[in-house]
């Protein structure tokens, strides 16, 4: 959040990379959700 207040090129690049990381993480979780669900089911057995 703090990097959003700064206006230099490094802080802008950092903000973009952070947002891209969250987008990729969300894609990963949505495409592999069934794997995590199966692991949860195995742990409860």
JSON list of C-alpha atoms in Angstrom, two decimals:
[
{"chain": "A", "resi": 1, "resn": "UNK", "atom": "CA", "xyz": [0.00, 0.00, 0.00]},
{"chain": "A", "resi": 2, "resn": "UNK", "atom": "CA", "xyz": [2.81, 2.37, 0.86]},
{"chain": "A", "resi": 3, "resn": "UNK", "atom": "CA", "xyz": [4.42, 1.90, -2.57]},
{"chain": "A", "resi": 4, "resn": "UNK", "atom": "CA", "xyz": [1.20, 3.25, -4.10]},
{"chain": "A", "resi": 5, "resn": "UNK", "atom": "CA", "xyz": [1.89, 6.59, -2.46]},
{"chain": "A", "resi": 6, "resn": "UNK", "atom": "CA", "xyz": [5.32, 6.86, -4.00]},
{"chain": "A", "resi": 7, "resn": "UNK", "atom": "CA", "xyz": [5.59, 8.04, -7.58]},
{"chain": "A", "resi": 8, "resn": "UNK", "atom": "CA", "xyz": [8.99, 6.77, -8.69]},
{"chain": "A", "resi": 9, "resn": "UNK", "atom": "CA", "xyz": [9.45, 4.05, -11.27]},
{"chain": "A", "resi": 10, "resn": "UNK", "atom": "CA", "xyz": [10.66, 1.42, -8.81]},
{"chain": "A", "resi": 11, "resn": "UNK", "atom": "CA", "xyz": [7.60, 1.71, -6.58]},
{"chain": "A", "resi": 12, "resn": "UNK", "atom": "CA", "xyz": [5.30, 1.53, -9.61]},
{"chain": "A", "resi": 13, "resn": "UNK", "atom": "CA", "xyz": [7.04, -1.65, -10.81]},
{"chain": "A", "resi": 14, "resn": "UNK", "atom": "CA", "xyz": [6.82, -3.15, -7.31]},
{"chain": "A", "resi": 15, "resn": "UNK", "atom": "CA", "xyz": [3.08, -2.40, -7.13]},
{"chain": "A", "resi": 16, "resn": "UNK", "atom": "CA", "xyz": [2.49, -3.99, -10.53]},
{"chain": "A", "resi": 17, "resn": "UNK", "atom": "CA", "xyz": [4.49, -7.08, -9.59]},
{"chain": "A", "resi": 18, "resn": "UNK", "atom": "CA", "xyz": [2.58, -7.48, -6.32]},
{"chain": "A", "resi": 19, "resn": "UNK", "atom": "CA", "xyz": [-0.75, -7.26, -8.14]},
{"chain": "A", "resi": 20, "resn": "UNK", "atom": "CA", "xyz": [0.43, -9.75, -10.77]},
{"chain": "A", "resi": 21, "resn": "UNK", "atom": "CA", "xyz": [1.50, -12.15, -8.01]},
{"chain": "A", "resi": 22, "resn": "UNK", "atom": "CA", "xyz": [-1.96, -12.03, -6.45]},
{"chain": "A", "resi": 23, "resn": "UNK", "atom": "CA", "xyz": [-3.63, -12.58, -9.83]},
{"chain": "A", "resi": 24, "resn": "UNK", "atom": "CA", "xyz": [-1.42, -15.61, -10.50]},
{"chain": "A", "resi": 25, "resn": "UNK", "atom": "CA", "xyz": [-2.07, -16.98, -7.02]},
{"chain": "A", "resi": 26, "resn": "UNK", "atom": "CA", "xyz": [-5.82, -16.65, -7.53]},
{"chain": "A", "resi": 27, "resn": "UNK", "atom": "CA", "xyz": [-5.56, -18.43, -10.90]},
{"chain": "A", "resi": 28, "resn": "UNK", "atom": "CA", "xyz": [-3.53, -21.23, -9.31]},
{"chain": "A", "resi": 29, "resn": "UNK", "atom": "CA", "xyz": [-6.00, -21.69, -6.48]},
{"chain": "A", "resi": 30, "resn": "UNK", "atom": "CA", "xyz": [-9.00, -21.72, -8.81]},
{"chain": "A", "resi": 31, "resn": "UNK", "atom": "CA", "xyz": [-7.48, -24.25, -11.20]},
{"chain": "A", "resi": 32, "resn": "UNK", "atom": "CA", "xyz": [-6.12, -26.52, -8.46]},
{"chain": "A", "resi": 33, "resn": "UNK", "atom": "CA", "xyz": [-8.93, -26.22, -5.94]},
{"chain": "A", "resi": 34, "resn": "UNK", "atom": "CA", "xyz": [-9.96, -29.84, -6.47]},
{"chain": "A", "resi": 35, "resn": "UNK", "atom": "CA", "xyz": [-6.49, -31.02, -5.44]},
{"chain": "A", "resi": 36, "resn": "UNK", "atom": "CA", "xyz": [-6.69, -29.11, -2.17]},
{"chain": "A", "resi": 37, "resn": "UNK", "atom": "CA", "xyz": [-10.19, -30.46, -1.59]},
{"chain": "A", "resi": 38, "resn": "UNK", "atom": "CA", "xyz": [-8.98, -34.03, -2.11]},
{"chain": "A", "resi": 39, "resn": "UNK", "atom": "CA", "xyz": [-6.07, -33.46, 0.29]},
{"chain": "A", "resi": 40, "resn": "UNK", "atom": "CA", "xyz": [-8.47, -32.16, 2.91]},
{"chain": "A", "resi": 41, "resn": "UNK", "atom": "CA", "xyz": [-10.65, -35.23, 2.48]},
{"chain": "A", "resi": 42, "resn": "UNK", "atom": "CA", "xyz": [-7.65, -37.54, 2.86]},
{"chain": "A", "resi": 43, "resn": "UNK", "atom": "CA", "xyz": [-6.56, -35.77, 6.06]},
{"chain": "A", "resi": 44, "resn": "UNK", "atom": "CA", "xyz": [-9.96, -36.20, 7.65]},
{"chain": "A", "resi": 45, "resn": "UNK", "atom": "CA", "xyz": [-10.03, -39.96, 7.06]}
]
